[in-house]
XYZ file of C-alpha atoms in Angstrom:
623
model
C -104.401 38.851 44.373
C -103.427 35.542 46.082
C -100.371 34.291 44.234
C -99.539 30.367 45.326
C -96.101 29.064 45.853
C -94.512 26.814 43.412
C -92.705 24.143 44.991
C -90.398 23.187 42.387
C -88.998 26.870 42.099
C -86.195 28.163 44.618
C -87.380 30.124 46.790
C -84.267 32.424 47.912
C -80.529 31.363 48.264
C -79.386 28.389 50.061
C -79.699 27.408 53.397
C -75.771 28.220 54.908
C -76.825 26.636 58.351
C -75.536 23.162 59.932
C -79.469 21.643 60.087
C -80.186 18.580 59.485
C -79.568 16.403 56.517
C -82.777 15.383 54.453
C -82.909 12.118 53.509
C -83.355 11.366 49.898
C -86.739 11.049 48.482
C -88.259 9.991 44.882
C -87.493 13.390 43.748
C -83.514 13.000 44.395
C -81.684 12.221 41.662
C -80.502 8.591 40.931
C -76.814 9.926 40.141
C -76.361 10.850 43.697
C -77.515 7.303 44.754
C -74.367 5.920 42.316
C -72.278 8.160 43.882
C -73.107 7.044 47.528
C -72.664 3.431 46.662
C -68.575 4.422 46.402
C -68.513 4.747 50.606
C -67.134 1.286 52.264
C -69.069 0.443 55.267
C -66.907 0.350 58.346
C -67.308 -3.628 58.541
C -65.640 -4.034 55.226
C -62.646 -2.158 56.065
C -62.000 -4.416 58.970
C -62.215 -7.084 57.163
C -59.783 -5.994 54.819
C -57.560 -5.220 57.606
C -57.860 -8.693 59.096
C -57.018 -10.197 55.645
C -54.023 -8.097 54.731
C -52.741 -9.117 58.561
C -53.710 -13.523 57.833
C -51.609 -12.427 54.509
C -48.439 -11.203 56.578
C -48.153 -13.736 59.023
C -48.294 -16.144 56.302
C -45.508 -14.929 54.555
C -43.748 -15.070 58.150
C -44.297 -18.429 58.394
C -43.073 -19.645 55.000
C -40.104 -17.341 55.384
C -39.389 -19.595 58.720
C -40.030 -22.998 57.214
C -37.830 -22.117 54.219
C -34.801 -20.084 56.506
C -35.146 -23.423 58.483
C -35.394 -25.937 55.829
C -32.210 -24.411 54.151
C -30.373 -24.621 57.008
C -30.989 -28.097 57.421
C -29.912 -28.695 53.678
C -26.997 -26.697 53.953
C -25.948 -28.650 57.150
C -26.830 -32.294 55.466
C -24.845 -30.964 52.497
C -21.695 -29.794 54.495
C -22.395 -33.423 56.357
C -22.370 -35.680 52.681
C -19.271 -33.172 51.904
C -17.482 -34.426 55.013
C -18.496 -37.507 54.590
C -17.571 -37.902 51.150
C -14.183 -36.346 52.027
C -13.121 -38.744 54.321
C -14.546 -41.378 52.318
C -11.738 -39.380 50.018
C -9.346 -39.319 52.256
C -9.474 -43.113 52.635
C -9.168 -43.746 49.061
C -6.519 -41.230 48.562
C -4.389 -42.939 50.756
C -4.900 -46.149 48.773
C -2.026 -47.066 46.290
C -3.037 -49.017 43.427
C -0.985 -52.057 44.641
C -3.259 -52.130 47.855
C -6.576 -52.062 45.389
C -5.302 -54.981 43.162
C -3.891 -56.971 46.144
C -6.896 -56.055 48.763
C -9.790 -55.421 47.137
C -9.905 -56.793 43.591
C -10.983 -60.839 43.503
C -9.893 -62.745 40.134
C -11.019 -66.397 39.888
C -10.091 -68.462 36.745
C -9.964 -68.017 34.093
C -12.386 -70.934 34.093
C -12.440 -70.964 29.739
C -10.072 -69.651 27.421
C -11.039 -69.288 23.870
C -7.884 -69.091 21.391
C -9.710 -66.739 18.429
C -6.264 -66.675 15.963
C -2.981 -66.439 16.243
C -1.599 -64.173 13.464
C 1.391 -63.900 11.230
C 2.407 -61.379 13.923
C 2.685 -63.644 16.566
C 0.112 -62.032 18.394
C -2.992 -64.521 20.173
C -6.039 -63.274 20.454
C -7.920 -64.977 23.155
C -11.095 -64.550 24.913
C -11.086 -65.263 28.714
C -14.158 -65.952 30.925
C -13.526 -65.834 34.811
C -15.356 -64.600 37.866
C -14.346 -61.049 39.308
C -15.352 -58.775 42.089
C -13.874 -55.591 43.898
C -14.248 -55.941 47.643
C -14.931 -51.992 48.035
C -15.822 -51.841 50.919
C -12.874 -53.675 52.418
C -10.664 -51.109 50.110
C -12.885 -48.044 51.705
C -12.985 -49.489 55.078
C -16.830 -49.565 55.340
C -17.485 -53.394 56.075
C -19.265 -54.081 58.909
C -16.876 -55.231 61.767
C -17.662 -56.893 65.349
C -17.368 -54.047 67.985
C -18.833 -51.152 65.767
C -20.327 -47.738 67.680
C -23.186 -46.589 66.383
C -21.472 -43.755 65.058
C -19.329 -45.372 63.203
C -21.862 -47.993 62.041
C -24.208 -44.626 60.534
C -20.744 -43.810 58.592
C -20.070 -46.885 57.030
C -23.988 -47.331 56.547
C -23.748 -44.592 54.438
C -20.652 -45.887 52.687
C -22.080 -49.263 51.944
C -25.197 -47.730 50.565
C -22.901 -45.389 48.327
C -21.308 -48.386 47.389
C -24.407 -50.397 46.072
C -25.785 -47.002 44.060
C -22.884 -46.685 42.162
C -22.546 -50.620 41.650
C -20.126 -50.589 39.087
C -17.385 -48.916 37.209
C -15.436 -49.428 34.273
C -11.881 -49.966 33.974
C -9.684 -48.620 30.363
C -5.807 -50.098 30.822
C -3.078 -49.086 28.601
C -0.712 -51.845 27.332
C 0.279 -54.298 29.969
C 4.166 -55.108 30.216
C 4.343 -58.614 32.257
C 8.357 -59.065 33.271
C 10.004 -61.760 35.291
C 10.364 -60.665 39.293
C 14.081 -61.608 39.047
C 15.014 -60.729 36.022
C 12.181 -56.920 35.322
C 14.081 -55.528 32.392
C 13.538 -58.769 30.428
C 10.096 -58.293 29.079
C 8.088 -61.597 28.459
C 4.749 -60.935 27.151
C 2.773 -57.679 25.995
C -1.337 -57.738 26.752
C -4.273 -55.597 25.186
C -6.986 -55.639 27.279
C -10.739 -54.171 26.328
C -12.278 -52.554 28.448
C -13.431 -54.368 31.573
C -16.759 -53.303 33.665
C -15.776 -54.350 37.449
C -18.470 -54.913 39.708
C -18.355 -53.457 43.315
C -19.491 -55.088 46.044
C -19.451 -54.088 50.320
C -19.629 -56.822 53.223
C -19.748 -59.530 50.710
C -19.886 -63.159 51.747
C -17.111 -65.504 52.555
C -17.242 -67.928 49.886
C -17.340 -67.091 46.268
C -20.641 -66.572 45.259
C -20.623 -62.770 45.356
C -18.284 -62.745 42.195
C -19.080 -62.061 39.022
C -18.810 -63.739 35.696
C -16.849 -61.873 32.978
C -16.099 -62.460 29.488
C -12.960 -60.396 27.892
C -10.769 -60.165 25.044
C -7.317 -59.963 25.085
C -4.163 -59.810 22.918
C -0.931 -61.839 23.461
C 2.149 -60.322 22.190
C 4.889 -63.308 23.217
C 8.488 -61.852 23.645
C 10.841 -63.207 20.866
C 13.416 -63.952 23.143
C 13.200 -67.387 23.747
C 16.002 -67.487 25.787
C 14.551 -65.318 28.064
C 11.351 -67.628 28.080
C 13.064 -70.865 28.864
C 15.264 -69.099 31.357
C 11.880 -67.973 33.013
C 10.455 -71.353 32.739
C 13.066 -73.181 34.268
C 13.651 -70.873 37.238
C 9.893 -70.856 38.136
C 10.047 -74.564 38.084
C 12.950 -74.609 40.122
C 11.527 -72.464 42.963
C 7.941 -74.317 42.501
C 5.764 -70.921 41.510
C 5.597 -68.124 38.805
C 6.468 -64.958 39.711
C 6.145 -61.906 37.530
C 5.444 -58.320 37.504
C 2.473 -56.511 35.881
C 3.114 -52.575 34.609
C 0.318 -50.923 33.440
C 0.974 -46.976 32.531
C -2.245 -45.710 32.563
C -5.519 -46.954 33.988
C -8.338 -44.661 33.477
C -11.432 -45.721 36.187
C -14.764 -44.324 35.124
C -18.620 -44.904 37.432
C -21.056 -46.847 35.459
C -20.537 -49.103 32.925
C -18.966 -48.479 29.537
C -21.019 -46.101 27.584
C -23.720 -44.963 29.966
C -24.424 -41.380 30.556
C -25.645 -41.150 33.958
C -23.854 -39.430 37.347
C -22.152 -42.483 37.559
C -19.793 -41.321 35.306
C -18.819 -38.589 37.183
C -16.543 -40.442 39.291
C -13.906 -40.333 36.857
C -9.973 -40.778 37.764
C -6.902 -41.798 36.374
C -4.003 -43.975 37.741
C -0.293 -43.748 35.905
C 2.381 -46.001 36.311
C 0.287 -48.993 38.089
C 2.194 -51.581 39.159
C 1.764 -55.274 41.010
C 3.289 -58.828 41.503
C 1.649 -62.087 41.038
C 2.755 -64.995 42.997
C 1.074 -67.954 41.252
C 1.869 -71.734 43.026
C 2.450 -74.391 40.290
C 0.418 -77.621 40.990
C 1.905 -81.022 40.887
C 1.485 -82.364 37.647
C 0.768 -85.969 37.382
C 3.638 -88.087 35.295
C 6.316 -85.161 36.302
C 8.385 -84.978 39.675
C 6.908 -82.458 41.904
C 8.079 -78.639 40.944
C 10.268 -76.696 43.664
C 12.707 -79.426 44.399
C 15.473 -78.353 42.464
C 14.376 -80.524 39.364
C 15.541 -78.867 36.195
C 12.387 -78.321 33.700
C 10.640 -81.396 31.962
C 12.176 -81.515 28.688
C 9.709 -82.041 25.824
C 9.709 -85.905 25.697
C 8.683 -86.149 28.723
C 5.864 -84.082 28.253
C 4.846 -85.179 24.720
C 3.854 -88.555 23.571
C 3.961 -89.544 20.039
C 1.348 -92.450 19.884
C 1.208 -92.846 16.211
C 1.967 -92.106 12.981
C 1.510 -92.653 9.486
C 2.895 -91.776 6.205
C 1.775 -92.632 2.652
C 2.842 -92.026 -0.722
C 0.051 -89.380 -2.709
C 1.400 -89.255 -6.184
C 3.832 -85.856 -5.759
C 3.869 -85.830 -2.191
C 4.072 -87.496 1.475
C 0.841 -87.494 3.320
C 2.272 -87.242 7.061
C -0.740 -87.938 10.099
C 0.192 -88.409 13.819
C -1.384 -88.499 17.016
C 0.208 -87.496 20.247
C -0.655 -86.619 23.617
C 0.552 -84.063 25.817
C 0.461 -83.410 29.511
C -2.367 -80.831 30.542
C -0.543 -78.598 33.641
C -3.682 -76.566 34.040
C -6.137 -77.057 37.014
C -9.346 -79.232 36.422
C -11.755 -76.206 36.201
C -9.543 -74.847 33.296
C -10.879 -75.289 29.754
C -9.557 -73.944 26.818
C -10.138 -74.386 22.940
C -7.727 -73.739 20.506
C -7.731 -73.506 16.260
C -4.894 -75.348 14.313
C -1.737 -75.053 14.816
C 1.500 -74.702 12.381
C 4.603 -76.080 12.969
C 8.371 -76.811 10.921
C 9.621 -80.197 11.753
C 13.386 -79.471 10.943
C 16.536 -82.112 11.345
C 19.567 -80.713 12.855
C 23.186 -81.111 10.883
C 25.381 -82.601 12.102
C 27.639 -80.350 12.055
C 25.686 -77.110 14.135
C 27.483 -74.476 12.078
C 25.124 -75.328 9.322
C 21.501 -74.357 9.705
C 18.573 -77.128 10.023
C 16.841 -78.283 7.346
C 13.104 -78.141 6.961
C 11.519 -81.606 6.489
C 7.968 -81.234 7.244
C 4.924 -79.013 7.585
C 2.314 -80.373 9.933
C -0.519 -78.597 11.441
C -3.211 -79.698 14.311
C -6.537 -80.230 14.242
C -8.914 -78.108 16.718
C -8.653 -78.790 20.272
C -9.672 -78.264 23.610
C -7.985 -79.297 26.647
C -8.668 -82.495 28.167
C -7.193 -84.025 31.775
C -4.725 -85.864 32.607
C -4.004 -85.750 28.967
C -4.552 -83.488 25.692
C -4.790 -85.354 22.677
C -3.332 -83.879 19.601
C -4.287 -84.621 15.802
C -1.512 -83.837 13.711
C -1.330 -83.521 9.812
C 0.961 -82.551 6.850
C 3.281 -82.982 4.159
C 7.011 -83.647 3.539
C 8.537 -80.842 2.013
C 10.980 -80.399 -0.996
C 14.613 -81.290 0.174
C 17.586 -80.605 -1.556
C 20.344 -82.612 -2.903
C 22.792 -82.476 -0.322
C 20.171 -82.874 2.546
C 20.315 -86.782 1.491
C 22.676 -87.684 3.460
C 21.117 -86.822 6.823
C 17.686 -87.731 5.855
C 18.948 -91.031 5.245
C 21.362 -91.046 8.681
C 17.632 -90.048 10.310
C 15.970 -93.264 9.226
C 19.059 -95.497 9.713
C 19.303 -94.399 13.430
C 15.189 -94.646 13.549
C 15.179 -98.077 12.664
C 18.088 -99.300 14.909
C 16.573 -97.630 17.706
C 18.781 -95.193 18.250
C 17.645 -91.591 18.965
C 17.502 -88.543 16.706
C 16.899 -84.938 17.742
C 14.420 -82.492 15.903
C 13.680 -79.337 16.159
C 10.177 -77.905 15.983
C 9.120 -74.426 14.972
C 6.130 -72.261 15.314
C 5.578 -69.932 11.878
C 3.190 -67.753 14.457
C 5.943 -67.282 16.829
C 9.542 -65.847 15.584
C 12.218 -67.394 17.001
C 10.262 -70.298 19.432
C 12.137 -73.254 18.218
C 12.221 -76.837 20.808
C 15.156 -79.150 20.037
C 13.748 -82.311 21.025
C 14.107 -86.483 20.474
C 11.865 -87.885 18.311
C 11.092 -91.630 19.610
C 12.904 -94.733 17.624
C 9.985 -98.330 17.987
C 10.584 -100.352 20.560
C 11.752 -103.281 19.999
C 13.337 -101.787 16.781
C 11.711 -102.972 13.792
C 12.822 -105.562 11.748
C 13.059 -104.154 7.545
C 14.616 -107.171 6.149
C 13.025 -110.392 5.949
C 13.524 -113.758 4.450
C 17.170 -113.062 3.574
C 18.374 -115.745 1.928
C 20.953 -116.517 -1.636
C 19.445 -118.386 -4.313
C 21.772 -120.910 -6.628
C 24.884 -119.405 -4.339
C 28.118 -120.941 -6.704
C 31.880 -120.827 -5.381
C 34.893 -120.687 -6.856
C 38.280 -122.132 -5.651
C 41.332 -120.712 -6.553
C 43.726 -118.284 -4.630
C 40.586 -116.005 -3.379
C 37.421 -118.284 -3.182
C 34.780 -115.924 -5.100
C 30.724 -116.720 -4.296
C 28.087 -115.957 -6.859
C 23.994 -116.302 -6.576
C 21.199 -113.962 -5.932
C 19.939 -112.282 -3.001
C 16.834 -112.429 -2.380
C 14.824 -110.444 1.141
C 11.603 -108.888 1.812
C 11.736 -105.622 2.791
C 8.388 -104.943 4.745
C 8.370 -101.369 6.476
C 7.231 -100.749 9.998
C 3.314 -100.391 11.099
C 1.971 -97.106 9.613
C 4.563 -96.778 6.728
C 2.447 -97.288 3.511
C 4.955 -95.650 0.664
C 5.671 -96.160 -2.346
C 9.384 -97.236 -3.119
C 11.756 -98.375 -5.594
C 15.134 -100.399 -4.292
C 18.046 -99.741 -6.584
C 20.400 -100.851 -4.824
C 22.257 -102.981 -1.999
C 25.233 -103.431 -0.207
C 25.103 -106.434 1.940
C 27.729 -107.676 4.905
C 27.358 -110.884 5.612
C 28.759 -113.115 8.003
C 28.528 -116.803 7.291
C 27.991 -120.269 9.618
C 27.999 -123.762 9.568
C 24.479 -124.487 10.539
C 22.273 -122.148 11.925
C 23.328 -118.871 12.971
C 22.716 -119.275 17.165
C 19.819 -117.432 18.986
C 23.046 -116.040 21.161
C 24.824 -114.084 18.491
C 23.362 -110.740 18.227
C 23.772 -108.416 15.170
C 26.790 -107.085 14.530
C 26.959 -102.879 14.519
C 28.005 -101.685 11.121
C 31.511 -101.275 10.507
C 34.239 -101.840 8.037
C 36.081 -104.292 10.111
C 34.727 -107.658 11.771
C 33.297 -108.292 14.822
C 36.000 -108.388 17.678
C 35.340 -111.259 19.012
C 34.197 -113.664 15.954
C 30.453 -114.809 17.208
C 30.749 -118.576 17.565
C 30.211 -120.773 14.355
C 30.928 -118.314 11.917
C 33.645 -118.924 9.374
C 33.077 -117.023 6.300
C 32.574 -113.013 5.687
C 30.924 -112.003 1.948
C 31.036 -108.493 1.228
C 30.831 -106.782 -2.048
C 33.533 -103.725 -2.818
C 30.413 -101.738 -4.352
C 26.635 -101.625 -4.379
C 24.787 -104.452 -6.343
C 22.048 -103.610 -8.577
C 18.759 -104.722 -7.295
C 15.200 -105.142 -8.062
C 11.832 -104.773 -6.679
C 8.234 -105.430 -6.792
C 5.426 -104.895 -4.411
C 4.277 -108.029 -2.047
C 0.921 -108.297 -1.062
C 1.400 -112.051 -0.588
C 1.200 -111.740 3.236
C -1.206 -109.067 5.099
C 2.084 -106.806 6.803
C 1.342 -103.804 8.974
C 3.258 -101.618 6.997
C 4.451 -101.827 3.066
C 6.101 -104.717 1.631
C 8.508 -105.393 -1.361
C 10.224 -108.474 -2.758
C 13.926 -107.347 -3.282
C 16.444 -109.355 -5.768
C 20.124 -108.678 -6.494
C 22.717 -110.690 -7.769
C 26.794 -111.608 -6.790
C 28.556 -112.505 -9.183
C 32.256 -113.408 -8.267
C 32.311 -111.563 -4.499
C 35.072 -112.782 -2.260
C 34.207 -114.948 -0.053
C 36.772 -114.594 2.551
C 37.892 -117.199 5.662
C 37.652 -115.528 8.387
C 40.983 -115.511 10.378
C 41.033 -118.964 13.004
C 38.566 -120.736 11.217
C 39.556 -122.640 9.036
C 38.461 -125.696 11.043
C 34.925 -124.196 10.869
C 35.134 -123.643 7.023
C 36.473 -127.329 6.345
C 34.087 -129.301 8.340
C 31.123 -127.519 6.745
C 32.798 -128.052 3.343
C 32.643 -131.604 4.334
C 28.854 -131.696 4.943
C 28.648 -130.016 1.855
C 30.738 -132.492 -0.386
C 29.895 -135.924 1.866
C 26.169 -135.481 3.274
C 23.265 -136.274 1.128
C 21.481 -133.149 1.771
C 24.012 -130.831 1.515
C 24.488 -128.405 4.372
C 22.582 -125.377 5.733
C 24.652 -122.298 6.510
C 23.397 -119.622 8.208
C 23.763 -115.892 7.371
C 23.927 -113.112 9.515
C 24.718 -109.462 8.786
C 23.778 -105.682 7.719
C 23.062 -104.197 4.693
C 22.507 -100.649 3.417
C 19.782 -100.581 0.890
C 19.125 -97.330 -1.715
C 15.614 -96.297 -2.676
C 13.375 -93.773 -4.317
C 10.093 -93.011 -2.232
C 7.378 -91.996 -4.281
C 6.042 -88.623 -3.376
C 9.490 -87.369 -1.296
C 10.234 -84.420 -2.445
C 14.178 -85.274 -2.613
C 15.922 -83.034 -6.136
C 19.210 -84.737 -7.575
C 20.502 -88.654 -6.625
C 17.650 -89.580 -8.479
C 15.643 -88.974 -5.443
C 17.236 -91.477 -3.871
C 17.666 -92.136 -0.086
C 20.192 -94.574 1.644
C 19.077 -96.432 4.580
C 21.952 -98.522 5.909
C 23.205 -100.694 9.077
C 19.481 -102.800 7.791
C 20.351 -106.061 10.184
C 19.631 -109.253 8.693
C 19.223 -113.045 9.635
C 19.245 -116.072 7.658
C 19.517 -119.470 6.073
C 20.500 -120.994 2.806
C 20.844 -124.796 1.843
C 23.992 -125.017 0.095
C 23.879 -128.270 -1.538
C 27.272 -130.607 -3.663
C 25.574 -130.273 -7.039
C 26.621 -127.391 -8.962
C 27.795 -126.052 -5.314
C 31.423 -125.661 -5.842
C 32.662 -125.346 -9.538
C 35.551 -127.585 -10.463
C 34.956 -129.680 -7.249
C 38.439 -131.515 -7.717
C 40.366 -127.913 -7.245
C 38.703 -127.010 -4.424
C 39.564 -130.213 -3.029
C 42.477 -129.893 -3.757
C 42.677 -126.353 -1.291
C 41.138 -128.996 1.539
C-alpha cells in the first residue's frame, strides 16, 4: 500500500548538523519576524558611536571656555580688588581736614532765609549755596599733563568710579564753632540736616561744575556776650574771621538720602572732625577799612535813626521809626528775615541800679538791601514806675538841648545780647518854647522890687511828636534887657547862679522860689510839624532882682519907661523847666507827670508907664 508523506508532520528528530540556514518563508511564524527586528544593523551602531564621541568633545570644549573664562574673572576681580585697594589706600591716608580744605567747594551762601527765632534763642535758617567735592583731586585721579598710559587706565577707572557713584550723603553731629585764639570759648552751636554732596572728577576751572543746595540749619548763639564782642573786635582788628569748626561724628553714606541701591554700601564714619576757616572781611563802605588796628564800629556808626514818631492812642504811646543800617555782606548775599523784638531800656545814672525798660518795638519783615538795609520799626511805651520819673524826664531834657543820651537795646530771643548805645539828639536842637512873652507885667518898688503879670509861650514839640499833653506847671529863669535881647548872647546853661560873665544889656534876673501853676490848651492856629499848646501862668509878686553892676542899665531903661511915649521894650532871655502829663505814657504816681527842664527861651515884652510901675512916685523915689 503506497502511504504519501505529510509535509506538515516531523519526520524524525532534528537536524544536529551546521547546514545552512533556511530563510523564512510564508509558513514562518510572524513572532520570529518581531523578534529579529531587536538586532541593530552594524551602521547604526557607528553612528551611535560617532554621536556619543561629538557629545564628549563638546563637553571638552565648554569645560575649556568656562576653566578659561573663570580665570579671566578671577584675574579682573583680583585686578578691581587691587585697584579698589589702592584707590583705599589713597583715601585712607586722607584726614578729614585735607577733604574739607582740598576737595570740598562751598560758594555762598548766595540766600539766607531766617524761618524763626524762638524763645530759646535758637535761629532757624535755611541756606541756599553752590557745593561740590572735587573727588578726584581728593583720590588723585584727575587727569594731569605728563600721564603714562598706565597710569592714565588707573585713574580712567577711578574717574569712571567716580561718576557711577555720583553722590553721597553726609549726617553731622552738632557743630561746635570756637574762636582760633581763644577754642575753649564756644560761640555758636549748628544743627545741620542732612546734606547730599555731589562728586565730581577733572571738573572745570571756573564754577559751573557746582551744585546748588538748599539746607536747614539751627543757630544756637553763645550767651556770652562778652565773648562775642571780644571775638568781634579782634577779627576786626586783624581784618578776617577766624574760627574753628568741631564736628564729633560725621557719618558718609553712597547715594543720596534714602535710596536703597549699592550706593549705599560705601558707608563710613569720621569722629572727632575738625577744620579752620579763614574768612577775609571786605571793606565796608561808610567804615574805615578793617585790619588797621581800628577798634570795632560802635553801633552809631553803623545805625541810622532817620525818623521817628510818637502819638498819643488813648492808654498808650504809639512809637514808629525808621532807620538804616550798614549791610557788611557781599553783593551776591541776600537774606530775608521775620520781625524782630527788642527792649529799649535807659541806663541809671547811677550803674549799680539796673536799667529801666521804656519801650517795646519790633521790625517789620526784611530783606537785605546794599549799601544800606532799611529798617521799619514799631511799638509801644511801656508802664514806668514812679521813681523812673526822674530819668525819663533827664532823657528828654538832654534830647532837646542836644546833648547825648545812651540806651541800651535788648533782644528777648537772645539772653544776655544787650548794645549800650547813643541815641541821636536833632540837629540844630529844637526849639519847645515859642512866643515867650509877660502879659500886663506890674512892679513894685519898695526894698525888693517884686514883678507880677502872666506868662504866656507856645510850646510846639519837635517834627514827629504828635502827643497829647497837659502843662501843670512852670518854673521860668529869666534874664531881663533894655531893648532887645542881642543876636550875640546865647542861652544861658541852667544853673542856680547867673551867667559869669553878665551877657551885655541885661540888667534884671526874675525867678520864682517855686513852680507856678499853669495852663494849657491845644493850638492849631498855625500848621507846626509837631504838637502845639498855648501855655499861661501867672507871677504874682516874684522878685525882680538888679543884677549886680547894672544899675546904670536898670535906670536908663526905667527912664524910657517913665519919659518915652511908647514905653520901652525889654527883652527876655532865659530857661524854664516845664511839668506835664502825656496822654497815653504809662508813668504810675506824680500824677503821671514828667519834668522837662533847661527849655531855653527868647523874648520881648512892651513894658509901657501906665499901670507899669505901681505907686510911680516911690519908685521914683529909689531912682
Amino acid at each position: 500500500m503506497n502511504t504519501s508523506v505529510n509535509p506538515a508532520s516531523p519526520q524524525g528528530p532534528p537536524d544536529k548538523g551546521k547546514g545552512r540556514a533556511q530563510g523564512p518563508t510564508e509558513r514562518t511564524p510572524l513572532l520570529l519576524e518581531q523578534s529579529s527586528s531587536n538586532i541593530l544593523p552594524l551602521d547604526d551602531h557607528a553612528a551611535a558611536i560617532s554621536r556619543e564621541q561629538s557629545h564628549h568633545q563638546l563637553r571638552t570644549r565648554l569645560t575649556i571656555v568656562f576653566l578659561i573664562s573663570l580665570s579671566f574673572c578671577i584675574v579682573f576681580v583680583v585686578f578691581l580688588a587691587l585697584l579698589a585697594w589702592s584707590y583705599a589706600a589713597r583715601v585712607s591716608q586722607l584726614s578729614p581736614d585735607d577733604v574739607v580744605r582740598d576737595g570740598l567747594v562751598l560758594q555762598g551762601p548766595d540766600h539766607v532765609d531766617v524761618l524763626n527765632i524762638t524763645s530759646s534763642g535758637e535761629i532757624w535758617l535755611v541756606v541756599d549755596a553752590r557745593l561740590g567735592m572735587d573727588a578726584g583731586g581728593i583720590v588723585g585721579v584727575n587727569s594731569e599733563p605728563g600721564d603714562t598710559v598706565v597710569s592714565d587706565l588707573w585713574k580712567a577707572f577711578g574717574r569712571w568710579g567716580i561718576t557711577k557713584l555720583d553722590r553721597v550723603t553726609v549726617a553731622l553731629s552738632t557743630i561746635e564753632i570756637t574762636s582760633r585764639s581763644h577754642p575753649s570759648a564756644v560761640l555758636a552751636s549748628v544743627v545741620a540736616s542732612p546734606m547730599v554732596v555731589p562728586l565730581t572728577a577733572n571738573p572745570p576751572a571756573d564754577s559751573s561744575w557746582l551744585t546748588p543746595i538748599s539746607n536747614m540749619i539751627v543757630i544756637r548763639p553763645s550767651n556770652d556776650t562778652f565773648t562775642w564782642i571780644k571775638f568781634l573786635r579782634e577779627s576786626w582788628s586783624h581784618g578776617s574771621i577766624d574760627v574753628q569748626v568741631k564736628v564729633m561724628q560725621a557719618d558718609v553714606r553712597g547715594g543720596k538720602e534714602g535710596a536703597r541701591d549699592w550706593r549705599n554700601w560705601l558707608h563710613q564714619k569720621l569722629v572727632d572732625v575738625r577744620t579752620s576757616i579763614h574768612f577775609q572781611i571786605p571793606s565796608i563802605p561808610g567804615l574805615p577799612p578793617p585790619g588797621h588796628k581800628d577798634p570795632f564800629p560802635s553801633i552809631q556808626d553803623l545805625v541810622t535813626l532817620k525818623s521817628f514818631y510818637v502819638s498819643s492812642n488813648f492808654n498808650h504811646l504809639d512809637i514808629r521809626a525808621s532807620a538804616t543800617a550798614i549791610n557788611p555782606t557781599p553783593p551776591n548775599f541776600n537774606m530775608t528775615s521775620p520781625s524782630l523784638p527788642f527792649i529799649v531800656s535807659l541806663p541809671y545814672p547811677n550803674s549799680s541800679h539796673a536799667s529801666i525798660p521804656v519801650a517795646a518795638v519790633s521790625t517789620a519783615p526784611f530783606a537785605l538791601t546794599h549799601p544800606n538795609i532799611t529798617l521799619d520799626i514799631s511799638g509801644t511805651a511801656l508802664p514806668l514806675a514812679s521813681d523812673t520819673a526822674p530819668v525819663l524826664s533827664s532823657f528828654l531834657s538832654r534830647y532837646l538841648s542836644k546833648q547825648p543820651n545812651s540806651i541800651i537795646i535788648s533782644c528777648p530771643l537772645i539772653a544776655n545780647l544787650t548794645v549800650q548805645t547813643i541815641f541821636p539828639s536833632p540837629d540844630p536842637p529844637p526849639r519847645i518854647l515859642h512866643d515867650v512873652t509877660i502879659r500886663d507885667m506890674k512892679v513894685k518898688p519898695g526894698t525888693t522890687f517884686l514883678a507880677s503879670g502872666t506868662i504866656f509861650a507856645r510850646i510846639i514839640m519837635p517834627a514827629g511828636i504828635d502827643v497829647d499833653l497837659v502843662v501843670s506847671r512852670v518854673l521860668p529863669d529869666v534874664l531881663v534887657f533894655d531893648g532887645e535881647v542881642p543876636d550875640t548872647v546865647q542861652f544861658p546853661p541852667p544853673q542856680p547862679s547867673l551867667p559869669d560873665p553878665l551877657p551885655e544889656g541885661a540888667f534884671g534876673h526874675i525867678r520864682p522860689e517855686d513852680w507856678l501853676k499853669a495852663h494849657s490848651a491845644r493850638d492849631t492856629s498855625e500848621k507846626n510839624e509837631g504838637a502845639a499848646y498855648a501855655v499861661t501862668a501867672k507871677i504874682v509878686d516874684v522878685p525882680l532882682q538888679v543884677l549886680p553892676g547894672r544899675q546904670k542899665e536898670f535906670s536908663n531903661f526905667v527912664s524910657k519907661v517913665v519919659f518915652g511915649s511908647e514905653g520901652a521894650i525889654a527883652g527876655i532871655l532865659g530857661t524854664a523847666a516845664v511839668a506835664a502829663r502825656v496822654r497815653g505814657l504809662p508813668l504810675s504816681g506824680h500824677d503821671g507827670e514828667m519834668e522837662l527842664a533847661g527849655l531855653p527861651f527868647r523874648g520881648s515884652v512892651r513894658v509901657g508907664k501906665k499901670g507899669t510901675f505901681a505907686h510911680f512916685e516911690a519908685f521914683a523915689a529909689h531912682l
